[in-house]
Amino acid sequence: MSDDELQLFSEERVSNDGNDSEDMDEELITPQKLLQRIESAWMNEKHSPDILPFQGEMVDLMLGQLAHMEENLEAIDRNDFRKITHKMELERIRFIVASYLRCRLQKLEEFTQHILTEERKRPPDKKRLSDAEVKFAEDFFESVERHFQLLALRHIPPNQDDITKRIVRPNLMSNVFFRVVKSCGTVVNTNDEEVELLEDSQHMLPYQLISDLIIKGDIQLI
Amino acid sequence: MFDYSRSCCDTYHCGSIHKIRELILNIISQSEDLRAVLEEINVAFQENHQAALQYQETRDKTIFPMIGYRHALLQRNVRCALAYLYNRLLKLKEVRWHLGPTLSADVKEALTEPEIQWFNNYSKLLANYMMSYPNGINLTANIKPPKSLYIEVKCLADHGKLELESGEVILLQKDSIHYLPSSECEQLIRQGILEHIIN
Amino acid sequence: MFVQDLRQEFYNLLIGKRVIIIANSDVDSIVASKILQSLFRNEQIIFTFVPIMGVKGLKRTFDDNKNDCNIFLLINCGGCLDLIDLLAPEENIFFFVCDSHRPLDLCNIYSDSQVRILGDPKDEEEIPQFDEIFQESENEDSEDDENSDIFDGDDPESRPSTNIEKFEKRMKKNREKREWEKKRDRILFNYSQNSYYTRSSALVFFELAWQMSKDSLDLLWWAIVGVTEQLLMGKRESSTYTLETQKIQSHVTRLNTKMNGGGSTHTSIRITYENDLYLALYRHWSIRESIQNSVYSACKMKLWTLNGKKKLNELLVEMGLPLSQANQQFNSMDLLLKNDFYQMIEKTSEKYNMNEIIYGSFTLQYGYKNRFSAADYVYAMIALMEQIEYNRTAESCFLEALESVSRNKKMLLETGIEKAKVLLDAVFKQVKTSLEMQQVFSAGPFLYLILQEENILFSSPYGLSMLAKFILNGYIATSRKRRVRELPLIVAIPVDSSREINLMVGIPPIGDDVKNLFGKAFETAAIKSNSAVSQDFFDTNVIQIKQADCPKFIDALTVIMLR
């Protein structure tokens, strides 16, 4: 969003939800930053083979913003060309949010078993899925298994099907392009070379070696 | 695990596997063939079972290759059968994402009853997920990044009246051209009723 | 009423609203709609576009949409009919009419605000004054007063004289009224007797785009195609065409420089005005076929006769064009011959009495390979529009022709050119047959030709009109009588054998006068002879008539036109 648009709608300071407890610092971010964060989360999600932590708060905030901006737009005269540009912007943002959520759903559907088992292993503060996503994944898994049972597995001797053989795992060693946002030391790559991650440099490395850096936010997949 | 000798290759068994490979590419249900495959699995298992018992009696190691072969055959059949079913499910998923939560009659014909139930269940799962956001969010819309707010579309078939968000009512008749907001047309374009005209 | 400032009183009124565009099935309205659509896209004006073939289609579309939308834009249709009477619209519905057909219906001209005609009343020919046509009936009230006075008279002495005076007054009023009515009928008859065409609608919309600085070479090209169609189909005189092209030329130079900056590359789009030949599609055909199938050249050399063929060979020899080259596609000819072709024709045209084979026309060039003249576009679009087969409706053909005008749909245009070749070929063959078998008869005031067999290519207005024009020129070329030069021609062909319907078209005599009196004549003849006739097309010189009624219809027509 351009700065002009920020002026058109009141420059709101958007706050986190969960601001019930007073000891938590309210993190105020502008709509512009919010969009940037959502865009980077979207890019990361699209390019990484594994599922990343869910930016639920961002999504909720963004959806709230979209609804709010739509209300404002209703008030403007239909023929104003600014309305058209704003509407286009809204459509684009909606597309980004929808694409982000869809990408995650696709990963859930493809790597259901793997993601669920990994998720269960993780401690509560490092969870990557939202509650709704967990429910979706579990229900989906169950429905597919039930389907297989119904149509095939019940007709054959029970111990011939090894469910563990059917787990689909993402290729965590697949290479990804990324750009370094904040310099964070060195990484040893598969050829046993040391790669120094300086700010604003771009590299291509296997995902697994740098996955924690993505989550921390020090690098951005492109 | 087992080494099996290549000399004992039963042509009857090989035939079914080829057929299964063809079917994976086709959504038309060939349930008889699926049943045939499952039958094979059972038969092979029975034979292996017999052979194992036989081994226990005779300790004759020469039957090992055959057992090993049948085991591999079994596993492979299971895998192919499940792969076939799974691919059909993937196609059904595509149908849900592209065309919406209702199945048209010609698609229904090609599906078995459990598949139709799976489809409805999946629709429900998806809907629950989408509703978990405030005001619900429709993830099946906005599949492509929007190029412009309004697009020109040609109507390919009579579709009666369409009401826009702004209140206007458009009569969609075959061979007429309209200029409408792109968000309202997306669904109809995917259904094949409207065609996007690119200039 | 007339709307002169198109921008303020037409375009600006549409912004933010929804419009229904109804367009007639002709080339001019196709290109006009294309220009309009691109203008509307700029302002996000929501529109629905429906093509129609005739009056019934107009009524049907109106009825379908009248509840949902209150602004209708009619292109090349509806101007000559009383719209309010025909469609019975509600008070809140408006019509904008851009119709190149004339004469406009007087009720439309004098409508208060419901029917708005895009154009300048000063350009119109002699519109009768309002008072001469419409008169409020005040006479009847005063008559009643007079009658009641007769029985109310108090004064017995003055009664007899006032009675006579009143009686005389009444007689005088009746006489005046009758005279006024006779004058009105005469004026109406003169006004609507001849049908003709005015400026191309495409050009009107182009000028609107120009006013709003939204014009481009594409839009200009479409306007050029519309204007060229009017010339080729004999809808306007060549002198008017020349005047229009002069105005267009200034647009061409302005836009060429604007689009291409200073230096133009070979691949950029460019329109050039040059002297071109009246040889149909010659850049996409072989020379021989093009000369043979073009009206002007074929009739001057009488190419359907053996002599004619010999003459053609002579011409080719004189031009220095080997036969093998002449029979090849133009594009595959030797480069030198291709470049010299135009000069060769120019030199030899005088000897073969083809002085008017040259006319000023526009050519479109883009990319290395694409070079089309406006006439090519016209023929291609006609062929695309009229290829109505059993599984293709007229509307989808119209839409295909509409698509073919865009530059990125070149394949469609080339298909159209191929189909046009088939059409022109068929026209020539039919002309040859009809002239050899002497099927053209004279009914006195006009010539007529009645074909017996169905032919899908001539079953639509354009195809049949092209055939009629060719036949008329050919007949006059072969006939020795002087009188036939001034006769118009009627051609009829069966189009639906199961229902025994003929399509009939009447064209004016050759020459530059393009006023066509068949519209009114057909109407009157139909009434007089009690024939089953349907004058559904917006070009009133084309009608559908029952086969059995043809003879008596022609008799009635003869009687009318002898007067």
PDB file of N, CA, C and O in Angstrom, chain C residues 438-490:
ATOM      1  N   GLN C 438     -29.566 -15.850 -69.731  1.00  0.00           N
ATOM      2  CA  GLN C 438     -30.464 -14.711 -69.888  1.00  0.00           C
ATOM      3  C   GLN C 438     -31.628 -14.779 -68.929  1.00  0.00           C
ATOM      4  O   GLN C 438     -32.794 -14.746 -69.329  1.00  0.00           O
ATOM      5  N   GLN C 439     -31.298 -14.886 -67.665  1.00  0.00           N
ATOM      6  CA  GLN C 439     -32.360 -15.022 -66.683  1.00  0.00           C
ATOM      7  C   GLN C 439     -32.819 -13.674 -66.132  1.00  0.00           C
ATOM      8  O   GLN C 439     -33.688 -13.623 -65.284  1.00  0.00           O
ATOM      9  N   VAL C 440     -32.173 -12.612 -66.609  1.00  0.00           N
ATOM     10  CA  VAL C 440     -32.579 -11.292 -66.122  1.00  0.00           C
ATOM     11  C   VAL C 440     -33.648 -10.739 -67.050  1.00  0.00           C
ATOM     12  O   VAL C 440     -33.438 -10.635 -68.253  1.00  0.00           O
ATOM     13  N   PHE C 441     -34.788 -10.406 -66.491  1.00  0.00           N
ATOM     14  CA  PHE C 441     -35.884  -9.896 -67.296  1.00  0.00           C
ATOM     15  C   PHE C 441     -36.176  -8.452 -66.940  1.00  0.00           C
ATOM     16  O   PHE C 441     -35.855  -7.985 -65.858  1.00  0.00           O
ATOM     17  N   SER C 442     -36.842  -7.804 -67.867  1.00  0.00           N
ATOM     18  CA  SER C 442     -37.228  -6.426 -67.590  1.00  0.00           C
ATOM     19  C   SER C 442     -38.723  -6.378 -67.354  1.00  0.00           C
ATOM     20  O   SER C 442     -39.502  -6.922 -68.125  1.00  0.00           O
ATOM     21  N   ALA C 443     -39.098  -5.717 -66.286  1.00  0.00           N
ATOM     22  CA  ALA C 443     -40.523  -5.581 -66.009  1.00  0.00           C
ATOM     23  C   ALA C 443     -41.012  -4.207 -66.382  1.00  0.00           C
ATOM     24  O   ALA C 443     -42.090  -3.814 -66.016  1.00  0.00           O
ATOM     25  N   GLY C 444     -40.204  -3.499 -67.093  1.00  0.00           N
ATOM     26  CA  GLY C 444     -40.591  -2.122 -67.438  1.00  0.00           C
ATOM     27  C   GLY C 444     -39.770  -1.138 -66.624  1.00  0.00           C
ATOM     28  O   GLY C 444     -38.689  -0.729 -67.031  1.00  0.00           O
ATOM     29  N   PRO C 445     -40.282  -0.785 -65.477  1.00  0.00           N
ATOM     30  CA  PRO C 445     -39.541   0.204 -64.685  1.00  0.00           C
ATOM     31  C   PRO C 445     -38.345  -0.382 -63.942  1.00  0.00           C
ATOM     32  O   PRO C 445     -37.596   0.360 -63.324  1.00  0.00           O
ATOM     33  N   PHE C 446     -38.194  -1.693 -63.950  1.00  0.00           N
ATOM     34  CA  PHE C 446     -37.038  -2.262 -63.271  1.00  0.00           C
ATOM     35  C   PHE C 446     -36.709  -3.618 -63.889  1.00  0.00           C
ATOM     36  O   PHE C 446     -37.498  -4.186 -64.634  1.00  0.00           O
ATOM     37  N   LEU C 447     -35.528  -4.094 -63.538  1.00  0.00           N
ATOM     38  CA  LEU C 447     -35.116  -5.435 -63.985  1.00  0.00           C
ATOM     39  C   LEU C 447     -35.312  -6.381 -62.813  1.00  0.00           C
ATOM     40  O   LEU C 447     -35.280  -5.966 -61.668  1.00  0.00           O
ATOM     41  N   TYR C 448     -35.507  -7.637 -63.121  1.00  0.00           N
ATOM     42  CA  TYR C 448     -35.592  -8.581 -62.012  1.00  0.00           C
ATOM     43  C   TYR C 448     -34.980  -9.917 -62.400  1.00  0.00           C
ATOM     44  O   TYR C 448     -34.913 -10.287 -63.575  1.00  0.00           O
ATOM     45  N   LEU C 449     -34.519 -10.606 -61.368  1.00  0.00           N
ATOM     46  CA  LEU C 449     -33.931 -11.932 -61.567  1.00  0.00           C
ATOM     47  C   LEU C 449     -34.420 -12.798 -60.420  1.00  0.00           C
ATOM     48  O   LEU C 449     -34.269 -12.449 -59.257  1.00  0.00           O
ATOM     49  N   ILE C 450     -35.039 -13.903 -60.791  1.00  0.00           N
ATOM     50  CA  ILE C 450     -35.529 -14.810 -59.745  1.00  0.00           C
ATOM     51  C   ILE C 450     -34.756 -16.114 -59.864  1.00  0.00           C
ATOM     52  O   ILE C 450     -34.846 -16.811 -60.873  1.00  0.00           O
ATOM     53  N   LEU C 451     -33.971 -16.416 -58.831  1.00  0.00           N
ATOM     54  CA  LEU C 451     -33.189 -17.649 -58.855  1.00  0.00           C
ATOM     55  C   LEU C 451     -34.036 -18.788 -58.320  1.00  0.00           C
ATOM     56  O   LEU C 451     -34.874 -18.604 -57.452  1.00  0.00           O
ATOM     57  N   GLN C 452     -33.774 -19.970 -58.852  1.00  0.00           N
ATOM     58  CA  GLN C 452     -34.618 -21.090 -58.473  1.00  0.00           C
ATOM     59  C   GLN C 452     -34.019 -21.948 -57.385  1.00  0.00           C
ATOM     60  O   GLN C 452     -34.737 -22.633 -56.663  1.00  0.00           O
ATOM     61  N   GLU C 453     -32.691 -21.946 -57.320  1.00  0.00           N
ATOM     62  CA  GLU C 453     -32.084 -22.887 -56.378  1.00  0.00           C
ATOM     63  C   GLU C 453     -31.587 -22.169 -55.150  1.00  0.00           C
ATOM     64  O   GLU C 453     -31.076 -21.067 -55.230  1.00  0.00           O
ATOM     65  N   GLU C 454     -31.659 -22.875 -54.033  1.00  0.00           N
ATOM     66  CA  GLU C 454     -31.104 -22.319 -52.794  1.00  0.00           C
ATOM     67  C   GLU C 454     -29.596 -22.294 -52.879  1.00  0.00           C
ATOM     68  O   GLU C 454     -28.991 -23.212 -53.415  1.00  0.00           O
ATOM     69  N   ASN C 455     -29.019 -21.271 -52.343  1.00  0.00           N
ATOM     70  CA  ASN C 455     -27.564 -21.248 -52.226  1.00  0.00           C
ATOM     71  C   ASN C 455     -27.219 -20.584 -50.904  1.00  0.00           C
ATOM     72  O   ASN C 455     -27.540 -19.423 -50.701  1.00  0.00           O
ATOM     73  N   ILE C 456     -26.590 -21.331 -50.042  1.00  0.00           N
ATOM     74  CA  ILE C 456     -26.353 -20.835 -48.685  1.00  0.00           C
ATOM     75  C   ILE C 456     -25.563 -19.526 -48.696  1.00  0.00           C
ATOM     76  O   ILE C 456     -25.719 -18.677 -47.836  1.00  0.00           O
ATOM     77  N   LEU C 457     -24.725 -19.328 -49.709  1.00  0.00           N
ATOM     78  CA  LEU C 457     -23.891 -18.125 -49.706  1.00  0.00           C
ATOM     79  C   LEU C 457     -24.696 -16.873 -49.992  1.00  0.00           C
ATOM     80  O   LEU C 457     -24.312 -15.782 -49.616  1.00  0.00           O
ATOM     81  N   PHE C 458     -25.813 -17.009 -50.699  1.00  0.00           N
ATOM     82  CA  PHE C 458     -26.587 -15.828 -51.028  1.00  0.00           C
ATOM     83  C   PHE C 458     -27.836 -15.715 -50.178  1.00  0.00           C
ATOM     84  O   PHE C 458     -28.768 -15.024 -50.539  1.00  0.00           O
ATOM     85  N   SER C 459     -27.892 -16.429 -49.084  1.00  0.00           N
ATOM     86  CA  SER C 459     -29.123 -16.406 -48.307  1.00  0.00           C
ATOM     87  C   SER C 459     -29.149 -15.315 -47.261  1.00  0.00           C
ATOM     88  O   SER C 459     -29.988 -15.331 -46.390  1.00  0.00           O
ATOM     89  N   SER C 460     -28.172 -14.420 -47.322  1.00  0.00           N
ATOM     90  CA  SER C 460     -28.178 -13.337 -46.337  1.00  0.00           C
ATOM     91  C   SER C 460     -28.085 -12.021 -47.072  1.00  0.00           C
ATOM     92  O   SER C 460     -27.613 -11.973 -48.197  1.00  0.00           O
ATOM     93  N   PRO C 461     -28.477 -10.928 -46.417  1.00  0.00           N
ATOM     94  CA  PRO C 461     -28.556  -9.638 -47.114  1.00  0.00           C
ATOM     95  C   PRO C 461     -27.265  -9.260 -47.847  1.00  0.00           C
ATOM     96  O   PRO C 461     -27.323  -8.855 -49.006  1.00  0.00           O
ATOM     97  N   TYR C 462     -26.130  -9.392 -47.163  1.00  0.00           N
ATOM     98  CA  TYR C 462     -24.895  -8.944 -47.805  1.00  0.00           C
ATOM     99  C   TYR C 462     -24.584  -9.741 -49.069  1.00  0.00           C
ATOM    100  O   TYR C 462     -24.260  -9.185 -50.114  1.00  0.00           O
ATOM    101  N   GLY C 463     -24.660 -11.062 -48.921  1.00  0.00           N
ATOM    102  CA  GLY C 463     -24.299 -11.912 -50.059  1.00  0.00           C
ATOM    103  C   GLY C 463     -25.177 -11.610 -51.259  1.00  0.00           C
ATOM    104  O   GLY C 463     -24.717 -11.458 -52.392  1.00  0.00           O
ATOM    105  N   LEU C 464     -26.502 -11.515 -50.995  1.00  0.00           N
ATOM    106  CA  LEU C 464     -27.419 -11.294 -52.092  1.00  0.00           C
ATOM    107  C   LEU C 464     -27.214  -9.912 -52.701  1.00  0.00           C
ATOM    108  O   LEU C 464     -27.304  -9.732 -53.922  1.00  0.00           O
ATOM    109  N   SER C 465     -26.916  -8.922 -51.862  1.00  0.00           N
ATOM    110  CA  SER C 465     -26.695  -7.572 -52.400  1.00  0.00           C
ATOM    111  C   SER C 465     -25.459  -7.544 -53.283  1.00  0.00           C
ATOM    112  O   SER C 465     -25.453  -6.882 -54.333  1.00  0.00           O
ATOM    113  N   MET C 466     -24.412  -8.249 -52.860  1.00  0.00           N
ATOM    114  CA  MET C 466     -23.203  -8.262 -53.688  1.00  0.00           C
ATOM    115  C   MET C 466     -23.487  -8.912 -55.029  1.00  0.00           C
ATOM    116  O   MET C 466     -23.049  -8.428 -56.091  1.00  0.00           O
ATOM    117  N   LEU C 467     -24.259  -9.997 -54.974  1.00  0.00           N
ATOM    118  CA  LEU C 467     -24.619 -10.677 -56.221  1.00  0.00           C
ATOM    119  C   LEU C 467     -25.425  -9.732 -57.104  1.00  0.00           C
ATOM    120  O   LEU C 467     -25.183  -9.619 -58.317  1.00  0.00           O
ATOM    121  N   ALA C 468     -26.392  -9.030 -56.502  1.00  0.00           N
ATOM    122  CA  ALA C 468     -27.251  -8.154 -57.294  1.00  0.00           C
ATOM    123  C   ALA C 468     -26.417  -7.062 -57.973  1.00  0.00           C
ATOM    124  O   ALA C 468     -26.602  -6.764 -59.159  1.00  0.00           O
ATOM    125  N   LYS C 469     -25.475  -6.490 -57.232  1.00  0.00           N
ATOM    126  CA  LYS C 469     -24.667  -5.418 -57.802  1.00  0.00           C
ATOM    127  C   LYS C 469     -23.860  -5.916 -59.003  1.00  0.00           C
ATOM    128  O   LYS C 469     -23.809  -5.277 -60.050  1.00  0.00           O
ATOM    129  N   PHE C 470     -23.274  -7.090 -58.821  1.00  0.00           N
ATOM    130  CA  PHE C 470     -22.467  -7.660 -59.899  1.00  0.00           C
ATOM    131  C   PHE C 470     -23.329  -7.924 -61.122  1.00  0.00           C
ATOM    132  O   PHE C 470     -22.982  -7.609 -62.264  1.00  0.00           O
ATOM    133  N   ILE C 471     -24.507  -8.499 -60.872  1.00  0.00           N
ATOM    134  CA  ILE C 471     -25.378  -8.856 -62.002  1.00  0.00           C
ATOM    135  C   ILE C 471     -25.843  -7.616 -62.730  1.00  0.00           C
ATOM    136  O   ILE C 471     -25.852  -7.565 -63.975  1.00  0.00           O
ATOM    137  N   LEU C 472     -26.176  -6.582 -61.974  1.00  0.00           N
ATOM    138  CA  LEU C 472     -26.651  -5.370 -62.623  1.00  0.00           C
ATOM    139  C   LEU C 472     -25.566  -4.783 -63.505  1.00  0.00           C
ATOM    140  O   LEU C 472     -25.798  -4.448 -64.676  1.00  0.00           O
ATOM    141  N   ASN C 473     -24.346  -4.711 -62.935  1.00  0.00           N
ATOM    142  CA  ASN C 473     -23.245  -4.174 -63.739  1.00  0.00           C
ATOM    143  C   ASN C 473     -22.981  -5.037 -64.961  1.00  0.00           C
ATOM    144  O   ASN C 473     -22.734  -4.546 -66.065  1.00  0.00           O
ATOM    145  N   GLY C 474     -23.053  -6.347 -64.746  1.00  0.00           N
ATOM    146  CA  GLY C 474     -22.776  -7.246 -65.864  1.00  0.00           C
ATOM    147  C   GLY C 474     -23.834  -7.156 -66.941  1.00  0.00           C
ATOM    148  O   GLY C 474     -23.540  -7.115 -68.135  1.00  0.00           O
ATOM    149  N   TYR C 475     -25.085  -7.080 -66.530  1.00  0.00           N
ATOM    150  CA  TYR C 475     -26.172  -7.013 -67.492  1.00  0.00           C
ATOM    151  C   TYR C 475     -26.069  -5.755 -68.327  1.00  0.00           C
ATOM    152  O   TYR C 475     -26.253  -5.774 -69.547  1.00  0.00           O
ATOM    153  N   ILE C 476     -25.779  -4.652 -67.644  1.00  0.00           N
ATOM    154  CA  ILE C 476     -25.683  -3.398 -68.383  1.00  0.00           C
ATOM    155  C   ILE C 476     -24.504  -3.434 -69.333  1.00  0.00           C
ATOM    156  O   ILE C 476     -24.561  -2.874 -70.426  1.00  0.00           O
ATOM    157  N   ALA C 477     -23.437  -4.114 -68.920  1.00  0.00           N
ATOM    158  CA  ALA C 477     -22.279  -4.193 -69.805  1.00  0.00           C
ATOM    159  C   ALA C 477     -22.603  -4.978 -71.065  1.00  0.00           C
ATOM    160  O   ALA C 477     -22.061  -4.701 -72.126  1.00  0.00           O
ATOM    161  N   THR C 478     -23.468  -5.979 -70.920  1.00  0.00           N
ATOM    162  CA  THR C 478     -23.736  -6.813 -72.081  1.00  0.00           C
ATOM    163  C   THR C 478     -24.910  -6.308 -72.903  1.00  0.00           C
ATOM    164  O   THR C 478     -25.086  -6.699 -74.057  1.00  0.00           O
ATOM    165  N   SER C 479     -25.740  -5.472 -72.314  1.00  0.00           N
ATOM    166  CA  SER C 479     -26.951  -5.124 -73.055  1.00  0.00           C
ATOM    167  C   SER C 479     -26.695  -3.947 -73.983  1.00  0.00           C
ATOM    168  O   SER C 479     -25.890  -3.083 -73.691  1.00  0.00           O
ATOM    169  N   ARG C 480     -27.394  -3.928 -75.110  1.00  0.00           N
ATOM    170  CA  ARG C 480     -27.182  -2.844 -76.069  1.00  0.00           C
ATOM    171  C   ARG C 480     -28.142  -1.709 -75.872  1.00  0.00           C
ATOM    172  O   ARG C 480     -27.928  -0.621 -76.366  1.00  0.00           O
ATOM    173  N   LYS C 481     -29.242  -1.981 -75.150  1.00  0.00           N
ATOM    174  CA  LYS C 481     -30.229  -0.906 -75.056  1.00  0.00           C
ATOM    175  C   LYS C 481     -29.719   0.181 -74.134  1.00  0.00           C
ATOM    176  O   LYS C 481     -29.161  -0.082 -73.087  1.00  0.00           O
ATOM    177  N   ARG C 482     -29.982   1.400 -74.496  1.00  0.00           N
ATOM    178  CA  ARG C 482     -29.518   2.520 -73.670  1.00  0.00           C
ATOM    179  C   ARG C 482     -30.315   2.620 -72.405  1.00  0.00           C
ATOM    180  O   ARG C 482     -29.831   3.045 -71.372  1.00  0.00           O
ATOM    181  N   ARG C 483     -31.597   2.260 -72.515  1.00  0.00           N
ATOM    182  CA  ARG C 483     -32.520   2.518 -71.410  1.00  0.00           C
ATOM    183  C   ARG C 483     -32.137   1.768 -70.142  1.00  0.00           C
ATOM    184  O   ARG C 483     -32.385   2.222 -69.041  1.00  0.00           O
ATOM    185  N   VAL C 484     -31.542   0.560 -70.345  1.00  0.00           N
ATOM    186  CA  VAL C 484     -31.340  -0.262 -69.145  1.00  0.00           C
ATOM    187  C   VAL C 484     -30.374   0.376 -68.162  1.00  0.00           C
ATOM    188  O   VAL C 484     -30.325   0.015 -66.999  1.00  0.00           O
ATOM    189  N   ARG C 485     -29.602   1.354 -68.610  1.00  0.00           N
ATOM    190  CA  ARG C 485     -28.639   1.954 -67.687  1.00  0.00           C
ATOM    191  C   ARG C 485     -29.304   2.612 -66.510  1.00  0.00           C
ATOM    192  O   ARG C 485     -28.684   2.808 -65.474  1.00  0.00           O
ATOM    193  N   GLU C 486     -30.569   2.979 -66.683  1.00  0.00           N
ATOM    194  CA  GLU C 486     -31.201   3.679 -65.572  1.00  0.00           C
ATOM    195  C   GLU C 486     -32.124   2.819 -64.749  1.00  0.00           C
ATOM    196  O   GLU C 486     -32.856   3.317 -63.908  1.00  0.00           O
ATOM    197  N   LEU C 487     -32.093   1.541 -65.023  1.00  0.00           N
ATOM    198  CA  LEU C 487     -33.043   0.699 -64.309  1.00  0.00           C
ATOM    199  C   LEU C 487     -32.434   0.103 -63.064  1.00  0.00           C
ATOM    200  O   LEU C 487     -31.286  -0.322 -63.057  1.00  0.00           O
ATOM    201  N   PRO C 488     -33.246   0.034 -62.007  1.00  0.00           N
ATOM    202  CA  PRO C 488     -32.797  -0.693 -60.816  1.00  0.00           C
ATOM    203  C   PRO C 488     -33.040  -2.188 -60.999  1.00  0.00           C
ATOM    204  O   PRO C 488     -33.633  -2.604 -61.990  1.00  0.00           O
ATOM    205  N   LEU C 489     -32.578  -2.968 -59.995  1.00  0.00           N
ATOM    206  CA  LEU C 489     -32.658  -4.419 -60.139  1.00  0.00           C
ATOM    207  C   LEU C 489     -33.184  -5.039 -58.863  1.00  0.00           C
ATOM    208  O   LEU C 489     -32.890  -4.588 -57.763  1.00  0.00           O
ATOM    209  N   ILE C 490     -33.998  -6.078 -59.058  1.00  0.00           N
ATOM    210  CA  ILE C 490     -34.462  -6.861 -57.908  1.00  0.00           C
ATOM    211  C   ILE C 490     -34.000  -8.292 -58.108  1.00  0.00           C
ATOM    212  O   ILE C 490     -34.126  -8.835 -59.202  1.00  0.00           O
TER     213      ILE C 490
END
